[in-house]
Structure formats: structure tokens, C-alpha cells
Amino acid sequence: MQFRETNGVVTHFSHRAGGDGRCPILFLNSLGTDLRIWNDVVARLPVDIPVLRMDKRGHGLTDIGPIDIPTLAADAVALMESLGVGPALVCGVSVGGMIAQQIAIARPDLVRALVLSNTGARIGTAEVWNERIQAVTADGIEPMAGAILERWFSKAFRDGEPEQVGGYRNMLCRTTVEGYAGVSAAIRDTDLSAAVASIAVPALCVSGSEDLATPVDVVAALAEAIPGARHAPIDGVGHLPSIEAPETVARLVLEAHAALG
């Protein structure tokens, strides 16, 4: 395991150096998950491509601290700079996609391209997030886990891969309440709808046909808002295609990477 103090917190990360001259890839995770959600994607990438993954604040093995989207982006930037990683292809899912957008807006020098999976410039409503924050603060994650897993995964995956679903339920429920509530509030308070028009790097926006958290129309709207962005829908998957369809996600990431030369 790898740890480094960056931006005032001890961050857990995984860094594969890869080969000299290859564009690195930074992977950013969703709410209630850690860097392991990318395991099956990374396993399908050539070993000479540098890869950086990290646990955001209050998730996995990273410290808890003040949380908003600019701070989460600054954490990633600090880690990239401390390791000498970048400019990179930045790939984020859900809130990880919002963090990726923020990095591209605030530090375009560190971003060569974006893969924005199952995300939006704005996700959900204040009412929805306030209800979730109140529920998790009062009762913890366990009572809402079933509903969250229905958003994460398609019915076919939930029915066909019960052990996988059970393992990811454990990951979700072992997330700290403070971290889950803090990131939920960060999502609630973020609207990048106007700011994404300034993104000037290639962007691929990936959606899942069975995604109940960021439906296809939300991802399509993000692709419309980012100049020159493309939309790549994946049929039959929910909110976390890196788990349900790692072969497809790896192919899309490699295509985006190859286009950088």
C-alpha cells in the first residue's frame, strides 16, 4: 500500500510507474467506493501505461477532512505533482467525474484528455441530497445500501453476480458516515454547467442504459456542454460500468489514450 501526505491529509493511492514517455492515466472513484473499483479495468491496460488511483477523503484508507469538489480536486492535483504525474488522461466516475471536470477547469495544464463516466455537470437536486445526508447521519449507510446498489448495478448483474454485489455492499457500508455525508454535500453544492464550456481537451462521456443515478440524458447533456465532447452509451449496465463491463471501459479508455499519440 502507498500513502502520502498531500494537501493536509494522508492519502492512500496506487501508482504504477509504467514506461517513460507514455501518457499517465488518473482514475477517480465514485461516492461510497475506493480505488479497487478500477481493478478489472487497470488489469486490461498495457503495463507500460502509467496509472494512478487514489482514495478520496473519508473513503478507503484516506484521512477525513473538510470536503468540497475544489478540495477533492486539489487533493488529486497535489498527489499528481508530488509524484511527478501529468499531464494525464483523467478518468472519473460519478463524483469522480465531477472532480475530473474541476481539475480540467482549474488546472488544464495537468489534463490531456477526459473520460467522464456516469456523471454530470450537476448531479441530483438539493432536496435529494439533503434527504440522503440526513438519513446517513441518523442511521448510517446500512439501511440505504439496498437502494444504492440498485442504482449502482443493473438487475441482471445483481441477480447474476450475488457474491460481487455482496462484496461491493461491504465496500459501501464500510465507508465512513462522515466521508459519505461530506461527499454527498459536495455533490449537492456543485454545479459546473457553465464552467465546463471552458474545457478545451478531448472528452468522452460514458453512460449506462440501466443507470438510475446519472441516467443517459444527464450524461448526454454533459457531452453537449463540453465543446467537442463525444457520448459513448453502454447498453445493459448501471452506474459503475468499470465493475459490470470492465472490458468495454478499458477499450474506451485505451481508445482515448491512443488518440493522444
Coordinates of N, CA and C in Angstrom, one line a residue, residues 50-181:
P50 N 1.5 4.4 -17.4 CA 1.5 4.7 -16.0 C 0.0 4.9 -15.5
V51 N -0.3 4.4 -14.3 CA -1.6 4.5 -13.8 C -1.5 5.0 -12.3
L52 N -2.4 6.0 -12.0 CA -2.5 6.5 -10.7 C -4.0 6.4 -10.2
R53 N -4.2 5.8 -9.1 CA -5.5 5.7 -8.5 C -5.4 6.2 -7.0
M54 N -6.5 6.7 -6.5 CA -6.4 7.2 -5.1 C -7.8 7.1 -4.4
D55 N -7.8 7.0 -3.1 CA -9.0 7.1 -2.3 C -9.2 8.5 -1.9
K56 N -10.4 9.1 -2.2 CA -10.7 10.4 -1.8 C -11.0 10.5 -0.3
R57 N -11.0 11.7 0.3 CA -11.2 11.9 1.7 C -12.5 11.2 2.2
G58 N -12.3 10.5 3.4 CA -13.3 9.8 4.0 C -13.7 8.5 3.4
H59 N -12.9 8.1 2.4 CA -13.2 6.8 1.7 C -11.9 6.0 1.8
G60 N -12.1 4.7 1.7 CA -11.0 3.8 1.7 C -10.1 4.0 2.9
L61 N -8.8 4.2 2.6 CA -7.8 4.4 3.7 C -7.3 5.8 3.8
T62 N -8.0 6.8 3.2 CA -7.5 8.2 3.2 C -8.2 8.9 4.4
D63 N -7.4 9.8 4.9 CA -7.9 10.7 6.0 C -9.3 11.3 5.7
I64 N -10.0 11.7 6.8 CA -11.1 12.6 6.7 C -10.7 14.0 6.9
G65 N -11.3 14.9 6.2 CA -11.0 16.3 6.4 C -12.1 17.2 5.7
P66 N -12.0 18.5 5.7 CA -13.0 19.3 5.0 C -13.2 18.8 3.6
I67 N -14.4 18.8 3.1 CA -14.7 18.2 1.8 C -15.6 19.2 1.0
D68 N -15.1 19.5 -0.2 CA -15.9 20.0 -1.3 C -15.2 19.7 -2.6
I69 N -15.9 19.9 -3.7 CA -15.3 19.4 -5.0 C -13.9 20.1 -5.3
P70 N -13.8 21.4 -5.1 CA -12.5 22.0 -5.3 C -11.4 21.4 -4.4
T71 N -11.7 21.1 -3.2 CA -10.7 20.5 -2.3 C -10.4 19.1 -2.8
L72 N -11.4 18.3 -3.2 CA -11.1 16.9 -3.7 C -10.2 17.0 -4.9
A73 N -10.5 18.0 -5.8 CA -9.7 18.2 -7.0 C -8.2 18.6 -6.6
A74 N -8.1 19.5 -5.6 CA -6.8 19.9 -5.1 C -6.0 18.8 -4.5
D75 N -6.7 17.8 -3.9 CA -6.0 16.6 -3.3 C -5.4 15.8 -4.5
A76 N -6.2 15.6 -5.5 CA -5.6 14.9 -6.7 C -4.5 15.6 -7.4
V77 N -4.6 16.9 -7.5 CA -3.6 17.7 -8.1 C -2.3 17.6 -7.3
A78 N -2.4 17.8 -5.9 CA -1.3 17.7 -5.1 C -0.6 16.3 -5.2
L79 N -1.4 15.3 -5.2 CA -0.8 13.9 -5.4 C -0.1 13.8 -6.7
M80 N -0.7 14.2 -7.8 CA -0.1 14.2 -9.1 C 1.3 14.9 -9.1
E81 N 1.3 16.1 -8.5 CA 2.5 16.9 -8.6 C 3.6 16.3 -7.7
S82 N 3.2 15.7 -6.5 CA 4.2 15.1 -5.7 C 4.8 13.9 -6.3
L83 N 4.1 13.2 -7.1 CA 4.6 12.0 -7.8 C 5.2 12.3 -9.2
G84 N 5.0 13.5 -9.7 CA 5.5 13.9 -11.0 C 4.7 13.3 -12.1
V85 N 3.4 13.1 -11.8 CA 2.4 12.5 -12.8 C 1.7 13.6 -13.5
G86 N 1.7 13.6 -14.8 CA 0.9 14.6 -15.6 C 1.8 15.3 -16.5
P87 N 1.1 15.9 -17.5 CA -0.4 15.9 -17.7 C -0.9 14.5 -18.0
A88 N -2.1 14.3 -17.7 CA -2.7 12.9 -17.7 C -4.0 12.8 -18.5
L89 N -4.4 11.6 -18.9 CA -5.7 11.3 -19.2 C -6.5 11.1 -17.9
V90 N -7.4 11.9 -17.6 CA -8.1 11.8 -16.3 C -9.5 11.1 -16.5
C91 N -9.7 10.0 -15.8 CA -10.9 9.2 -15.9 C -11.6 9.2 -14.6
G92 N -12.8 9.7 -14.5 CA -13.6 9.7 -13.3 C -15.0 9.2 -13.5
V93 N -15.5 8.5 -12.5 CA -16.9 8.0 -12.5 C -17.7 8.7 -11.4
S94 N -18.9 9.1 -11.7 CA -19.8 9.8 -10.8 C -19.2 11.0 -10.2
V95 N -19.1 11.1 -8.9 CA -18.4 12.3 -8.3 C -17.0 12.4 -8.7
G96 N -16.4 11.2 -9.0 CA -15.0 11.2 -9.6 C -15.0 12.0 -10.9
G97 N -16.1 11.9 -11.7 CA -16.2 12.6 -12.9 C -16.3 14.1 -12.7
M98 N -17.0 14.5 -11.6 CA -17.1 15.9 -11.3 C -15.7 16.5 -10.8
I99 N -15.0 15.6 -10.1 CA -13.6 16.0 -9.7 C -12.8 16.2 -10.9
A100 N -12.9 15.3 -11.9 CA -12.1 15.3 -13.1 C -12.4 16.6 -13.9
Q101 N -13.7 17.0 -13.9 CA -14.1 18.2 -14.6 C -13.5 19.4 -13.9
Q102 N -13.5 19.4 -12.6 CA -12.9 20.5 -11.8 C -11.4 20.6 -12.0
I103 N -10.7 19.5 -12.1 CA -9.3 19.6 -12.4 C -9.0 20.2 -13.8
A104 N -9.8 19.8 -14.8 CA -9.7 20.3 -16.1 C -9.9 21.8 -16.2
I105 N -10.9 22.3 -15.4 CA -11.2 23.7 -15.3 C -10.1 24.5 -14.6
A106 N -9.7 24.0 -13.4 CA -8.8 24.7 -12.6 C -7.3 24.6 -13.0
R107 N -7.0 23.4 -13.5 CA -5.6 23.1 -13.8 C -5.5 22.4 -15.2
P108 N -5.8 23.1 -16.2 CA -5.8 22.5 -17.5 C -4.4 22.0 -18.0
D109 N -3.4 22.5 -17.3 CA -2.0 22.1 -17.7 C -1.8 20.7 -17.3
L110 N -2.6 20.1 -16.4 CA -2.4 18.7 -15.9 C -3.3 17.7 -16.6
V111 N -4.1 18.2 -17.6 CA -5.1 17.3 -18.2 C -4.9 17.3 -19.7
R112 N -4.7 16.1 -20.3 CA -4.6 16.0 -21.7 C -5.9 15.6 -22.4
A113 N -6.7 14.8 -21.6 CA -8.0 14.4 -22.1 C -8.8 13.9 -20.9
L114 N -10.1 13.7 -21.1 CA -11.0 13.3 -20.1 C -11.8 12.1 -20.5
V115 N -12.0 11.1 -19.6 CA -13.1 10.1 -19.8 C -14.0 10.3 -18.6
L116 N -15.2 10.8 -18.8 CA -16.2 11.1 -17.8 C -17.3 10.1 -17.8
S117 N -17.3 9.2 -16.8 CA -18.2 8.0 -16.8 C -19.3 8.3 -15.8
N118 N -20.5 8.2 -16.3 CA -21.7 8.2 -15.5 C -21.7 9.3 -14.5
T119 N -21.6 10.5 -15.1 CA -21.5 11.7 -14.3 C -22.2 12.9 -15.0
G120 N -22.2 14.0 -14.4 CA -22.8 15.2 -15.0 C -22.2 16.4 -14.4
A121 N -22.5 17.6 -15.1 CA -22.0 18.8 -14.5 C -22.8 19.2 -13.2
R122 N -23.9 18.7 -13.1 CA -24.7 18.7 -11.8 C -25.4 17.4 -11.7
I123 N -25.4 16.8 -10.5 CA -26.0 15.5 -10.2 C -27.0 15.6 -9.1
G124 N -28.3 15.3 -9.4 CA -29.3 15.3 -8.4 C -29.8 16.7 -8.1
T125 N -30.6 16.7 -7.0 CA -31.1 18.0 -6.5 C -30.7 18.2 -5.0
A126 N -30.8 19.4 -4.6 CA -30.5 19.7 -3.2 C -31.4 18.9 -2.3
E127 N -32.7 18.8 -2.6 CA -33.7 18.0 -1.8 C -33.3 16.6 -1.6
V128 N -32.9 15.9 -2.7 CA -32.5 14.5 -2.7 C -31.2 14.4 -1.9
W129 N -30.2 15.2 -2.0 CA -29.0 15.1 -1.3 C -29.2 15.4 0.2
N130 N -30.0 16.4 0.5 CA -30.3 16.7 1.9 C -31.0 15.5 2.6
E131 N -31.9 14.9 1.9 CA -32.6 13.7 2.5 C -31.6 12.6 2.7
R132 N -30.7 12.4 1.8 CA -29.7 11.3 2.0 C -28.7 11.6 3.1
I133 N -28.3 12.8 3.2 CA -27.4 13.2 4.2 C -28.0 13.1 5.6
Q134 N -29.3 13.5 5.7 CA -30.0 13.3 7.0 C -30.1 11.9 7.3
A135 N -30.4 11.0 6.4 CA -30.6 9.6 6.6 C -29.3 8.9 7.1
V136 N -28.2 9.2 6.3 CA -27.0 8.5 6.7 C -26.4 9.0 8.0
T137 N -26.6 10.3 8.3 CA -26.2 10.8 9.6 C -26.9 10.2 10.7
A138 N -28.2 10.0 10.5 CA -29.1 9.5 11.6 C -28.9 8.0 11.8
D139 N -28.8 7.2 10.7 CA -28.9 5.8 10.8 C -27.7 5.0 10.2
G140 N -26.8 5.7 9.6 CA -25.7 5.0 8.9 C -26.0 4.6 7.5
I141 N -25.1 3.9 6.8 CA -25.3 3.6 5.4 C -26.1 2.3 5.2
E142 N -26.0 1.4 6.2 CA -26.6 0.0 6.0 C -28.1 0.1 5.6
P143 N -28.9 0.9 6.2 CA -30.3 0.9 5.8 C -30.6 1.3 4.4
M144 N -29.7 2.1 3.8 CA -30.0 2.6 2.5 C -29.1 1.8 1.4
A145 N -28.4 0.8 1.9 CA -27.5 0.1 1.0 C -28.2 -0.5 -0.2
G146 N -29.3 -1.2 0.1 CA -30.1 -1.9 -1.0 C -30.5 -0.9 -2.1
A147 N -31.0 0.2 -1.7 CA -31.4 1.2 -2.8 C -30.2 1.7 -3.5
I148 N -29.0 1.9 -2.8 CA -27.8 2.4 -3.5 C -27.3 1.4 -4.5
L149 N -27.4 0.1 -4.1 CA -26.9 -1.0 -5.0 C -27.8 -1.1 -6.3
E150 N -29.1 -0.8 -6.1 CA -30.0 -0.8 -7.3 C -29.6 0.3 -8.3
R151 N -29.0 1.4 -7.8 CA -28.6 2.5 -8.7 C -27.2 2.1 -9.3
W152 N -26.4 1.4 -8.5 CA -25.0 1.1 -8.9 C -25.0 0.1 -10.1
F153 N -25.9 -1.0 -9.9 CA -25.8 -2.1 -10.8 C -27.1 -2.4 -11.5
S154 N -27.0 -3.0 -12.7 CA -28.2 -3.4 -13.4 C -28.8 -4.6 -12.7
K155 N -30.1 -4.9 -12.9 CA -30.8 -6.0 -12.3 C -30.1 -7.3 -12.8
A156 N -29.7 -7.4 -14.0 CA -29.0 -8.6 -14.5 C -27.8 -8.9 -13.7
F157 N -27.0 -7.9 -13.4 CA -25.8 -8.1 -12.6 C -26.1 -8.4 -11.2
R158 N -27.1 -7.7 -10.6 CA -27.4 -8.0 -9.2 C -27.9 -9.5 -9.1
D159 N -28.7 -9.9 -10.0 CA -29.2 -11.3 -10.0 C -28.2 -12.3 -10.3
G160 N -27.3 -12.0 -11.2 CA -26.3 -13.0 -11.7 C -25.0 -13.0 -11.0
E161 N -24.7 -12.0 -10.2 CA -23.4 -11.9 -9.5 C -23.6 -11.6 -8.1
P162 N -24.3 -12.4 -7.3 CA -24.6 -12.0 -5.9 C -23.3 -11.9 -5.0
E163 N -22.3 -12.7 -5.3 CA -21.1 -12.5 -4.5 C -20.4 -11.2 -4.7
Q164 N -20.3 -10.8 -6.0 CA -19.8 -9.5 -6.4 C -20.6 -8.4 -5.7
V165 N -21.9 -8.5 -5.8 CA -22.7 -7.4 -5.2 C -22.5 -7.4 -3.7
G166 N -22.4 -8.5 -3.1 CA -22.2 -8.6 -1.7 C -20.9 -7.9 -1.3
G167 N -19.8 -8.2 -2.0 CA -18.6 -7.6 -1.8 C -18.6 -6.1 -1.9
Y168 N -19.3 -5.6 -2.9 CA -19.3 -4.1 -3.1 C -20.3 -3.5 -2.1
R169 N -21.2 -4.3 -1.6 CA -22.1 -3.8 -0.4 C -21.2 -3.5 0.8
N170 N -20.2 -4.5 1.0 CA -19.3 -4.3 2.1 C -18.5 -3.1 2.0
M171 N -18.0 -2.8 0.8 CA -17.2 -1.6 0.5 C -18.0 -0.4 0.8
L172 N -19.2 -0.3 0.3 CA -20.1 0.8 0.6 C -20.4 1.0 2.1
C173 N -20.8 -0.1 2.8 CA -21.2 0.1 4.2 C -20.0 0.4 5.1
R174 N -18.8 0.1 4.7 CA -17.6 0.4 5.5 C -17.0 1.7 5.2
T175 N -17.6 2.5 4.3 CA -17.3 3.9 4.1 C -17.7 4.6 5.4
T176 N -16.9 5.6 5.8 CA -17.2 6.4 7.0 C -18.5 7.2 6.7
V177 N -19.3 7.3 7.7 CA -20.5 8.2 7.6 C -20.1 9.6 7.3
E178 N -19.1 10.1 8.0 CA -18.6 11.5 7.8 C -18.2 11.7 6.4
G179 N -17.4 10.7 5.8 CA -17.0 10.8 4.4 C -18.1 10.8 3.4
Y180 N -19.0 9.8 3.7 CA -20.2 9.7 2.7 C -21.0 11.0 2.8
A181 N -21.3 11.4 4.0 CA -22.2 12.7 4.1 C -21.4 13.9 3.5

